Coordinates of C-alpha atoms in Angstrom, one line a residue:
Chain F
M874 CA -6.3 47.0 2.5
S875 CA -5.1 50.1 0.0
E876 CA -3.4 48.4 -3.3
E877 CA -0.7 50.1 -2.6
Q878 CA 0.0 48.4 0.8
I879 CA -0.5 45.1 -1.8
K880 CA 1.5 46.6 -3.6
N881 CA 4.1 46.6 -0.8
L882 CA 3.0 43.4 0.9
E883 CA 3.3 41.6 -2.4
K884 CA 7.2 43.2 -3.4
Q885 CA 8.4 42.1 0.8
F886 CA 6.9 38.6 -0.7
E887 CA 8.9 38.0 -3.3
E888 CA 12.3 39.3 -1.5
R889 CA 11.5 37.0 1.1
I890 CA 11.5 34.0 -1.7
A891 CA 14.9 35.4 -3.7
R892 CA 16.7 35.7 0.0
D893 CA 15.4 32.0 0.7
E894 CA 13.8 32.3 3.4
K895 CA 10.8 29.9 3.3
I896 CA 7.5 31.3 3.9
E897 CA 5.2 29.1 7.1
P898 CA 1.1 28.3 6.1
K899 CA 0.5 31.6 8.6
D900 CA 1.9 34.5 6.5
W901 CA 1.2 36.8 4.4
M902 CA 0.8 35.5 0.1
P903 CA -0.1 36.6 -2.5
D904 CA -3.8 34.5 -3.2
K905 CA -2.1 33.5 -6.8
Y906 CA 1.6 31.3 -4.4
R907 CA -1.9 29.7 -1.9
Q908 CA -3.9 29.1 -5.5
T909 CA -0.9 28.0 -7.6
H910 CA 0.5 25.5 -4.0
I911 CA -3.2 24.3 -3.8
R912 CA -3.6 22.6 -7.2
Q913 CA 0.4 21.5 -7.5
M914 CA 0.6 20.0 -3.7
S915 CA -2.9 18.0 -4.6
Q916 CA -2.0 17.1 -8.3
H917 CA 1.1 15.6 -6.4
A918 CA -1.2 13.7 -4.0
H919 CA -3.8 12.8 -6.4
S920 CA -0.5 11.4 -8.5
E921 CA 0.4 9.5 -4.8
I922 CA -2.5 7.7 -4.7
V923 CA -4.1 7.1 -7.8
G924 CA -0.5 5.0 -8.0
M925 CA -0.4 3.3 -5.4
L926 CA -3.9 0.8 -8.5
P927 CA -0.8 0.4 -10.5
E928 CA 1.1 -2.0 -8.3
G929 CA -1.6 -2.7 -5.5
N930 CA -2.6 -4.8 -8.9
W931 CA 0.5 -7.1 -8.2
I932 CA 0.8 -7.4 -4.5
S933 CA -1.8 -10.3 -4.2
R934 CA 0.2 -11.7 -7.3
A935 CA 4.1 -11.1 -6.0
P936 CA 5.6 -13.9 -6.9
T937 CA 8.1 -14.3 -3.6
L938 CA 7.5 -13.5 -0.5
R939 CA 10.4 -10.2 0.2
R940 CA 9.1 -9.6 -3.2
K941 CA 5.0 -9.4 -1.7
V942 CA 7.1 -8.1 1.2
A943 CA 9.3 -4.5 -0.2
L944 CA 6.4 -4.4 -3.1
L945 CA 3.3 -3.9 0.4
A946 CA 5.6 -1.6 2.1
K947 CA 6.7 0.0 -1.8
V948 CA 2.7 1.1 -1.6
Q949 CA 1.9 2.2 2.2
D950 CA 4.8 4.4 1.3
E951 CA 3.0 6.5 -1.1
A952 CA -0.5 6.1 0.8
G953 CA 2.0 8.1 3.7
H954 CA 3.4 10.3 0.7
G955 CA -0.7 11.3 -0.3
L956 CA -1.0 11.9 3.9
Y957 CA 1.2 14.2 3.6
L958 CA 0.9 15.9 1.0
Y959 CA -2.9 16.4 0.8
S960 CA -1.4 17.7 4.9
A961 CA 1.0 20.5 4.0
C962 CA -2.1 21.2 1.4
E963 CA -4.5 21.6 4.4
T964 CA -2.0 24.3 5.9
L965 CA -2.9 26.3 3.0
G966 CA -7.3 25.9 4.2
I967 CA -8.9 23.6 2.0
S968 CA -10.4 20.5 3.3
R969 CA -8.7 16.8 2.4
D970 CA -12.1 16.3 1.2
A971 CA -12.6 18.8 -1.3
L972 CA -10.0 17.7 -2.6
Y973 CA -11.3 14.5 -3.0
E974 CA -13.6 16.0 -4.4
Q975 CA -11.7 17.9 -7.1
L976 CA -10.2 14.7 -8.4
H977 CA -13.9 12.7 -8.5
S978 CA -15.1 15.0 -11.0
G979 CA -11.6 15.7 -13.0
K980 CA -11.0 19.2 -12.2
A981 CA -8.0 17.9 -10.8
K982 CA -5.3 16.5 -12.1
Y983 CA -2.7 13.7 -10.9
S984 CA 0.2 11.8 -13.1
S985 CA -0.8 10.7 -16.7
I986 CA 1.5 7.8 -16.4
F987 CA -0.7 6.2 -13.5
N988 CA -3.2 5.2 -16.9
Y989 CA -0.9 2.7 -18.0
P990 CA -1.6 -0.5 -17.2
T991 CA 0.7 -3.0 -15.0
V992 CA -0.2 -6.2 -17.4
T993 CA 3.3 -8.7 -16.5
W994 CA 5.4 -8.4 -13.0
A995 CA 8.2 -6.6 -14.7
D996 CA 6.2 -3.8 -15.0
M997 CA 6.6 -3.5 -10.9
G998 CA 10.7 -3.1 -12.3
A999 CA 9.9 -0.8 -14.7
V1000 CA 7.3 1.4 -12.3
G1001 CA 9.8 1.4 -9.9
W1002 CA 12.6 2.3 -12.2
L1003 CA 11.7 4.4 -14.5
V1004 CA 8.0 6.3 -12.8
D1005 CA 10.4 6.5 -8.9
G1006 CA 12.9 7.9 -11.1
A1007 CA 12.1 10.6 -13.2
A1008 CA 9.3 11.6 -9.7
I1009 CA 13.2 12.0 -8.6
I1010 CA 14.0 13.9 -10.6
N1011 CA 11.1 16.0 -10.8
Q1012 CA 11.0 15.7 -7.3
V1013 CA 14.7 17.3 -5.6
P1014 CA 14.5 20.3 -6.5
L1015 CA 11.3 21.1 -3.9
C1016 CA 13.3 20.1 -1.0
S1017 CA 14.2 23.5 -1.7
T1018 CA 11.1 25.4 -2.6
S1019 CA 10.3 28.5 -1.3
F1020 CA 6.8 26.7 1.1
G1021 CA 8.0 25.3 3.8
P1022 CA 5.5 22.7 4.1
Y1023 CA 5.7 21.6 0.7
A1024 CA 10.0 21.7 0.9
R1025 CA 10.0 19.9 4.4
A1026 CA 7.6 16.9 2.7
M1027 CA 10.0 16.4 0.2
V1028 CA 12.8 15.9 2.0
R1029 CA 11.1 12.8 3.7
V1030 CA 9.3 11.6 0.3
C1031 CA 12.2 11.9 -2.0
K1032 CA 14.1 9.9 0.4
E1033 CA 11.6 6.4 0.1
E1034 CA 11.4 7.1 -3.9
S1035 CA 15.1 7.0 -3.7
F1036 CA 14.6 3.4 -2.4
H1037 CA 11.5 2.8 -4.8
Q1038 CA 13.6 3.7 -7.4
R1039 CA 16.3 0.7 -6.6
Q1040 CA 14.0 -1.4 -5.5
G1041 CA 12.8 -1.1 -9.2
Y1042 CA 16.0 -1.4 -11.1
E1043 CA 16.7 -4.0 -8.4
I1044 CA 14.2 -6.5 -9.7
M1045 CA 14.4 -5.5 -13.5
L1046 CA 18.6 -6.3 -12.4
K1047 CA 17.2 -9.9 -12.0
L1048 CA 15.5 -10.5 -13.8
T1049 CA 17.9 -9.6 -17.0
Q1050 CA 19.4 -11.9 -14.3
G1051 CA 17.0 -15.0 -15.3
T1052 CA 16.1 -16.9 -17.9
P1053 CA 15.2 -16.3 -22.4
E1054 CA 11.8 -15.3 -20.6
Q1055 CA 12.7 -13.7 -17.7
I1056 CA 15.3 -11.3 -20.1
D1057 CA 11.5 -11.2 -22.4
M1058 CA 9.4 -10.3 -19.8
A1059 CA 12.3 -7.4 -19.0
Q1060 CA 12.4 -5.7 -22.3
D1061 CA 8.5 -6.3 -22.7
A1062 CA 8.1 -2.8 -19.8
L1063 CA 11.1 -1.3 -20.5
N1064 CA 9.1 -1.2 -24.1
R1065 CA 6.1 -0.1 -23.3
W1066 CA 7.0 2.5 -19.6
W1067 CA 9.9 4.3 -22.2
W1068 CA 8.4 6.8 -23.9
P1069 CA 5.7 7.0 -21.4
S1070 CA 8.3 7.7 -18.0
L1071 CA 9.8 10.5 -20.8
M1072 CA 5.8 12.5 -21.2
M1073 CA 5.9 12.1 -17.7
L1074 CA 8.3 15.0 -17.2
G1075 CA 5.7 17.2 -18.9
P1076 CA 5.3 19.0 -22.5
T1077 CA 7.5 20.5 -23.3
D1078 CA 8.5 23.7 -22.6
A1079 CA 7.0 26.1 -25.1
E1080 CA 3.7 24.5 -24.4
S1081 CA 4.4 24.3 -20.7
V1082 CA 2.1 27.3 -19.6
H1083 CA 3.3 27.5 -15.3
T1084 CA 6.8 27.8 -16.0
E1085 CA 7.7 31.2 -15.8
Q1086 CA 6.1 32.1 -12.3
S1087 CA 6.5 28.6 -11.0
M1088 CA 10.8 28.8 -11.5
K1089 CA 10.1 32.8 -9.6
W1090 CA 8.5 31.2 -6.4
K1091 CA 10.9 27.8 -7.2
L1092 CA 8.4 25.3 -7.7
K1093 CA 10.4 24.9 -10.6
R1094 CA 13.6 25.0 -10.9
K1095 CA 14.2 23.7 -13.6
S1096 CA 12.3 23.2 -17.0
N1097 CA 10.6 20.2 -18.8
D1098 CA 13.4 19.0 -21.8
D1099 CA 16.3 20.0 -18.6
L1100 CA 14.6 17.8 -16.4
R1101 CA 13.8 15.0 -19.8
Q1102 CA 17.9 15.4 -21.0
Q1103 CA 18.9 14.7 -17.1
F1104 CA 16.8 11.3 -16.9
I1105 CA 17.4 10.3 -20.4
D1106 CA 21.9 10.3 -20.1
Q1107 CA 21.0 8.5 -16.2
T1108 CA 19.0 6.4 -17.5
V1109 CA 20.4 5.5 -20.6
P1110 CA 23.5 3.4 -19.1
Q1111 CA 21.4 1.9 -16.4
A1112 CA 19.9 0.0 -19.1
E1113 CA 22.8 -0.7 -20.9
L1114 CA 24.8 -2.3 -17.2
I1115 CA 21.2 -4.6 -17.1
G1116 CA 22.0 -5.6 -21.2
L1117 CA 18.3 -4.1 -22.6
T1118 CA 17.9 -2.1 -24.9
I1119 CA 16.4 1.7 -25.1
P1120 CA 13.2 1.1 -28.1
D1121 CA 14.0 4.5 -29.7
P1122 CA 16.3 4.3 -32.5
D1123 CA 17.2 7.6 -32.6
L1124 CA 19.5 7.7 -29.2
K1125 CA 22.5 9.0 -30.2
W1126 CA 25.1 10.4 -27.7
N1127 CA 26.0 13.5 -28.8
E1128 CA 29.9 14.9 -27.5
E1129 CA 29.5 18.1 -28.6
R1130 CA 26.4 18.3 -25.8
G1131 CA 28.1 15.2 -23.9
S1132 CA 24.5 14.4 -24.0
Y1133 CA 21.9 11.7 -25.6
D1134 CA 19.8 13.0 -28.4
F1135 CA 16.5 11.3 -28.5
G1136 CA 13.6 10.4 -31.0
E1137 CA 9.9 12.0 -30.7
I1138 CA 7.7 11.6 -27.9
N1139 CA 4.2 11.3 -29.2
W1140 CA 2.7 14.3 -28.0
D1141 CA -0.7 13.1 -29.7
E1142 CA -1.1 9.9 -27.1
F1143 CA 0.0 12.5 -24.1
W1144 CA -2.7 14.9 -25.2
Q1145 CA -4.9 11.7 -25.5
V1146 CA -4.4 10.0 -21.8
V1147 CA -3.4 13.9 -19.8
K1148 CA -7.6 14.7 -21.1
G1149 CA -8.8 10.7 -19.9
H1150 CA -8.4 8.5 -23.1
G1151 CA -5.2 6.3 -21.7
P1152 CA -5.8 3.3 -21.2
M1153 CA -7.0 3.0 -17.4
N1154 CA -8.4 6.3 -16.8
K1155 CA -12.1 5.8 -16.8
E1156 CA -11.0 2.3 -14.3
R1157 CA -8.2 4.5 -11.6
M1158 CA -11.1 7.0 -11.0
K1159 CA -13.5 4.5 -10.4
A1160 CA -11.2 2.7 -8.6
R1161 CA -10.5 6.5 -6.4
I1162 CA -14.6 6.9 -7.0
D1163 CA -15.7 3.3 -5.0
A1164 CA -13.4 3.7 -2.5
W1165 CA -14.6 6.8 -1.5
E1166 CA -17.8 6.7 -1.6
G1167 CA -18.6 2.8 -0.5
G1168 CA -16.7 4.1 2.9
E1169 CA -18.7 7.0 3.4
W1170 CA -20.6 4.7 6.3
V1171 CA -17.1 4.0 7.5
R1172 CA -15.7 7.5 7.9
D1173 CA -19.9 8.0 9.2
A1174 CA -19.5 5.2 11.2
A1175 CA -16.6 6.8 13.1
M1176 CA -17.1 10.5 13.8
A1177 CA -20.3 9.5 14.9
H1178 CA -19.3 7.8 17.4
A1179 CA -17.0 10.1 18.0
E1180 CA -19.4 12.7 19.0
K1181 CA -21.9 10.0 22.0
K1182 CA -17.6 9.3 23.2
A1183 CA -17.2 12.8 23.6
E1184 CA -21.6 13.5 24.6
R1185 CA -20.4 10.4 27.4
K1186 CA -17.1 12.0 28.8
I1187 CA -19.5 16.2 28.9
K1188 CA -22.4 14.1 30.9
Q1189 CA -19.9 12.0 33.4
A1190 CA -17.7 15.5 34.4
I1191 CA -21.2 16.7 34.8
Chain I
M105 CA 11.1 -36.4 7.7
K106 CA 12.7 -35.4 11.4
N107 CA 10.9 -32.7 13.3
E108 CA 7.9 -33.7 10.8
N109 CA 5.0 -33.1 14.0
L110 CA 7.2 -29.8 14.6
Y111 CA 6.7 -28.5 10.8
N112 CA 3.6 -29.3 10.6
Y113 CA 2.6 -26.6 14.1
I114 CA 5.0 -24.6 12.6
L115 CA 2.2 -24.8 9.4
G116 CA 0.2 -24.6 11.5
I117 CA 0.0 -21.5 13.4
A118 CA 1.8 -19.4 9.8
D119 CA -0.2 -20.3 7.3
N120 CA -3.4 -17.9 9.2
S121 CA -1.0 -16.0 8.9
L122 CA 0.0 -16.0 5.2
I123 CA -3.8 -16.1 4.1
L124 CA -5.4 -13.1 6.2
G125 CA -1.9 -11.0 5.1
Q126 CA -2.6 -12.1 1.7
R127 CA -6.8 -10.8 2.4
L128 CA -5.8 -7.5 3.8
G129 CA -3.4 -6.9 0.8
E130 CA -6.0 -7.2 -2.1
L131 CA -7.3 -4.5 0.1
T132 CA -4.3 -1.7 -0.9
G133 CA -5.3 1.9 -2.3
H134 CA -9.0 0.5 -1.9
G135 CA -10.1 1.7 1.6
P136 CA -12.3 3.9 2.9
S137 CA -9.8 6.1 4.7
L138 CA -6.9 6.9 3.2
E139 CA -5.2 6.2 6.9
T140 CA -7.5 3.4 7.8
D141 CA -5.6 2.0 3.5
I142 CA -2.2 1.7 5.4
A143 CA -2.8 -0.1 8.9
C144 CA -4.2 -2.6 6.8
T145 CA -1.1 -3.1 4.5
N146 CA 0.5 -2.1 7.8
M147 CA -0.7 -5.2 9.3
S148 CA -0.8 -6.8 6.1
L149 CA 3.4 -6.4 6.2
D150 CA 3.7 -7.5 10.0
L151 CA 2.0 -11.1 8.9
F152 CA 4.2 -11.5 6.1
G153 CA 7.0 -10.9 8.5
Q154 CA 5.5 -13.2 10.9
V155 CA 5.7 -16.2 7.7
R156 CA 8.7 -15.7 6.7
S157 CA 9.5 -15.5 9.8
Y158 CA 8.3 -19.7 10.8
Y159 CA 8.4 -20.4 7.2
Q160 CA 12.2 -20.3 7.2
Y161 CA 12.4 -21.4 10.3
A162 CA 10.2 -24.7 8.8
A163 CA 12.4 -25.0 5.2
K164 CA 15.3 -25.9 7.7
L165 CA 13.1 -29.0 9.5
K166 CA 12.3 -30.2 6.4
G167 CA 15.6 -29.5 4.3
G168 CA 16.7 -30.8 0.6
D169 CA 15.2 -27.8 -1.7
A170 CA 12.2 -26.2 0.5
T171 CA 12.4 -22.8 1.0
E172 CA 10.4 -19.8 2.9
D173 CA 8.6 -19.8 -0.9
T174 CA 8.2 -23.3 -1.8
I175 CA 6.4 -23.6 1.2
A176 CA 4.6 -20.4 0.8
F177 CA 3.4 -21.0 -3.5
L178 CA 4.3 -24.4 -4.1
R179 CA 1.3 -26.5 -1.8
K180 CA -2.3 -27.6 -3.6
E181 CA -5.3 -26.7 -1.6
R182 CA -5.7 -29.8 0.6
D183 CA -1.8 -28.9 2.4
Y184 CA -2.9 -25.3 3.4
V185 CA -3.9 -25.8 7.4
N186 CA -4.7 -22.6 7.3
V187 CA -8.9 -22.1 9.6
L188 CA -11.3 -21.0 7.6
L189 CA -11.9 -17.6 9.4
V190 CA -8.8 -16.2 7.8
E191 CA -9.8 -17.0 3.9
Q192 CA -13.3 -14.9 4.4
P193 CA -13.9 -12.5 1.8
D194 CA -13.7 -8.5 2.0
R195 CA -17.7 -8.3 1.5
D196 CA -16.6 -4.6 3.3
F197 CA -15.0 -2.7 5.1
A198 CA -16.9 -4.6 8.4
Y199 CA -16.6 -8.1 7.8
T200 CA -12.2 -6.5 7.4
M201 CA -12.7 -5.6 10.6
A202 CA -14.8 -8.2 12.0
R203 CA -11.9 -11.2 10.4
Q204 CA -9.1 -8.9 12.1
F205 CA -10.9 -8.6 16.1
L206 CA -11.8 -12.4 15.6
F207 CA -8.7 -13.7 15.3
D208 CA -6.3 -11.2 16.0
V209 CA -8.2 -11.4 20.1
Y210 CA -7.3 -15.1 19.6
H211 CA -4.1 -15.2 17.9
L212 CA -2.6 -12.4 20.9
L213 CA -4.0 -14.6 23.5
F214 CA -1.6 -17.7 21.3
L215 CA 1.2 -15.6 21.4
Q216 CA 1.7 -14.6 24.7
E217 CA 1.8 -18.7 25.2
L218 CA 3.7 -18.8 22.7
Q219 CA 6.5 -17.6 23.8
K220 CA 7.1 -19.7 27.1
S221 CA 7.2 -22.5 24.3
H222 CA 10.8 -24.5 24.7
D223 CA 11.9 -24.2 21.4
I224 CA 13.8 -20.9 21.4
T225 CA 12.9 -20.0 18.1
L226 CA 9.6 -20.2 18.1
T227 CA 10.0 -17.8 21.0
A228 CA 11.6 -15.6 19.9
I229 CA 9.2 -15.5 16.4
A230 CA 6.8 -14.8 19.2
K231 CA 8.4 -12.5 21.6
K232 CA 9.3 -9.9 17.9
S233 CA 5.2 -10.5 16.6
I234 CA 3.2 -10.3 19.9
K235 CA 4.2 -6.0 19.9
E236 CA 2.5 -5.4 16.1
V237 CA -0.7 -8.1 16.9
S238 CA -1.6 -6.1 20.1
Y239 CA -1.5 -3.5 17.2
H240 CA -3.7 -5.5 15.8
Q241 CA -6.2 -6.0 17.4
R242 CA -5.9 -2.6 19.6
F243 CA -6.4 -1.1 16.0
S244 CA -9.7 -4.0 15.3
T245 CA -11.3 -3.8 18.4
D246 CA -11.4 0.2 17.8
W247 CA -13.5 -0.3 15.1
I248 CA -15.4 -3.5 15.9
K249 CA -16.7 0.0 18.8
R250 CA -17.4 2.3 16.3
L251 CA -18.5 0.3 13.2
G252 CA -20.8 -1.2 16.3
D253 CA -21.6 2.1 18.2
G254 CA -21.6 4.4 15.0
T255 CA -24.8 5.1 13.0
T256 CA -27.5 2.3 12.3
V257 CA -26.6 1.3 9.3
S258 CA -22.9 0.4 10.4
H259 CA -24.2 -1.3 13.7
D260 CA -26.4 -3.3 11.3
K261 CA -22.9 -4.2 8.9
M262 CA -21.2 -4.9 11.7
Q263 CA -23.7 -7.3 14.0
E264 CA -23.9 -9.0 10.1
A265 CA -21.0 -9.2 9.5
I266 CA -19.8 -10.7 13.6
D267 CA -23.0 -13.3 13.0
S268 CA -21.8 -14.2 9.1
L269 CA -17.9 -14.9 10.7
W270 CA -18.8 -16.4 13.8
T271 CA -19.4 -19.7 13.4
Y272 CA -15.7 -20.4 11.9
T273 CA -14.6 -19.0 15.7
D274 CA -14.8 -22.3 16.8
E275 CA -12.2 -24.5 15.0
L276 CA -9.1 -21.2 16.7
F277 CA -9.7 -24.2 19.4
H278 CA -9.7 -27.5 18.1
Q279 CA -6.1 -29.7 18.2
T280 CA -4.1 -31.5 15.4
A281 CA -1.6 -34.3 15.9
A282 CA 0.7 -32.3 15.6
D283 CA -0.6 -29.5 18.2
K284 CA -0.8 -33.0 20.5
A285 CA 2.5 -33.5 20.2
M286 CA 3.6 -30.4 20.2
V287 CA 1.3 -29.5 23.1
A288 CA 3.1 -32.7 25.2
E289 CA 6.6 -31.1 24.7
G290 CA 5.9 -28.9 26.4
I291 CA 6.5 -27.0 22.3
G292 CA 3.4 -26.3 21.6
V293 CA 0.3 -24.1 22.9
D294 CA -2.3 -25.9 24.2
V295 CA -5.6 -24.2 22.2
T296 CA -8.4 -26.2 23.8
A297 CA -7.3 -22.8 26.9
L298 CA -7.6 -20.5 25.4
K299 CA -11.4 -20.7 24.6
V300 CA -13.2 -19.3 27.8
K301 CA -11.0 -16.3 27.6
Y302 CA -10.8 -16.0 24.4
Y303 CA -15.5 -15.4 24.2
S304 CA -15.3 -13.7 27.6
L305 CA -12.7 -10.9 25.9
V306 CA -14.8 -10.5 22.5
N307 CA -18.5 -11.1 24.4
A308 CA -16.8 -7.9 25.9
V309 CA -16.2 -6.0 23.4
L310 CA -19.2 -6.9 21.3
E311 CA -21.0 -5.4 24.2
E312 CA -19.3 -1.9 25.1
A313 CA -20.3 -1.8 20.8
T314 CA -23.5 -2.7 21.6
L315 CA -23.6 -5.6 19.6
K316 CA -25.5 -8.7 19.9
I317 CA -23.5 -11.7 21.1
P318 CA -24.5 -14.6 18.2
E319 CA -26.5 -17.5 20.0
S320 CA -25.6 -19.7 17.4
K321 CA -24.1 -23.0 18.7
W322 CA -23.7 -24.2 15.2
F323 CA -19.5 -24.0 13.6
Q324 CA -17.4 -24.6 10.7
K325 CA -14.5 -26.4 10.5
G326 CA -12.1 -28.6 8.5
G327 CA -9.0 -25.7 7.6
K328 CA -7.0 -27.3 9.7
K329 CA -7.7 -30.4 8.6
G330 CA -7.4 -28.9 5.0
I331 CA -11.2 -28.6 3.9
H332 CA -11.6 -25.2 2.8
T333 CA -13.5 -23.2 1.4
E334 CA -14.8 -22.5 -2.1
H335 CA -12.8 -19.5 -1.5
F336 CA -9.7 -20.6 -0.9
G337 CA -8.9 -21.4 -4.5
Y338 CA -9.0 -18.3 -6.0
I339 CA -6.3 -16.7 -2.8
L340 CA -4.3 -19.9 -4.3
S341 CA -4.9 -19.0 -8.7
N342 CA -4.3 -15.2 -7.1
M343 CA -0.9 -15.8 -4.6
Q344 CA 0.5 -19.2 -7.0
Y345 CA 0.4 -17.5 -10.4
M346 CA 3.6 -16.6 -10.5
Q347 CA 5.9 -19.9 -8.9
L348 CA 3.6 -21.4 -11.4
A349 CA 2.9 -19.5 -14.7
Y350 CA 7.7 -19.5 -14.5
P351 CA 8.7 -22.4 -12.5
N352 CA 12.1 -22.5 -11.4
M353 CA 13.5 -19.1 -12.1
E354 CA 14.6 -16.3 -9.2
W355 CA 13.1 -13.5 -8.6

């Protein structure tokens, strides 16, 4: 194809996106679009899968049967989200195995929030309320992103995430209606998860490398700082309603802006965790790699069995 | 307690699902593939759903302050009456699937009889559970075949798992005093009558999976009388942790 032909295709492609048309896997697309989507969607899928670990940590110790069932269902939903997203990625011509390889080698990232430990039961509430809450803010705009399989997966994911967020908030609500010990547990969880949740919405706009291109492709519709502000404005009244205090002495309603002003985020901590030095980075990766390597013989057996079955079928037919 | 036999009978059914559900729940996030991970979590969810129905019924019979949670979380180790099979640890995926299969075949046969019970609550729970357990059995049976008739490695691992867990199968067919009383009233299932069919179903699958049917005639028992393996205390210390560390609170 000549350079001019490619330019022409690119122009048509950008026009389709501008008209809000969906790009489907078999459509022509610039290589950069393909690679950017593989990167973002797989990062999202990895976050779902790694995100199963901190919550899975409390399944065996959930305090009641009702809570246990809800937590199991939630973590199972996350596995399901991972599955859709890996499948959506595969439509762009990369295998799930190759994506896992990128995760395990450290080439691909996942959401840094999952590198913090879940130390008490209240963390199940805080994670649902704050982490899923921040995730929704990030993901709702993606329901109308330009790549069809991603947009459709996001519609379902967002419905489930919204349920998870309410579930997490309800855990916190119940704790704050409980004994002083339970109230302390809830406050302590908020104290530990608040700042990492704000960081989850990504580096400040000045430091975010991918934003401009992503905006054009509708992979991003608002900047990280705008999303963060939206999250804070939405969450502060929820904390007040259940009598919890946001651990930020600089948090103050700004009448003029119609938004909360907030204190400085410790970006050193953020980059430290992104670079692999968070409290749980090594454990999370080890758990994923152990599951994958430890399961290799199972996957090999399934393949071998399927081949034997197919051979027998052919022999019978002859 | 009035209906003490019925109460104990219900625990005899539900404790199996509780402990097996707990074991499966430990694996969430660590499965050999996403699909098996989702399936095992799903089976755990089904089992806990069944447990809730049984314990809610038992709590009603017991009266007083009893709830599904006091029954699930606040008994001592000798008061749980699940069979030893379901408390066996997840040594690897072959063990998990062998344990599941050896229980599922029994569980489905049991529920098919329980749906004929004179007790309408148990009948209703059985009918709902049959749908779920049919799926469990299909899933675990498929994996017995895949691993048994897969690679040499998987075959050996599955054979080892079946050989190790076989010793716990006979207990499924032991009758407790509550069982006998409930069978006499037309409420309970005569588990002794399920044994022949059970082994014939299990053996057929093992043969198709190119696995040897264990010849051992030595069987372990005790779970139904509350005498468990050494694994059991650790299961409880995990499962009961919150209720014991923070007693009398709402969650």
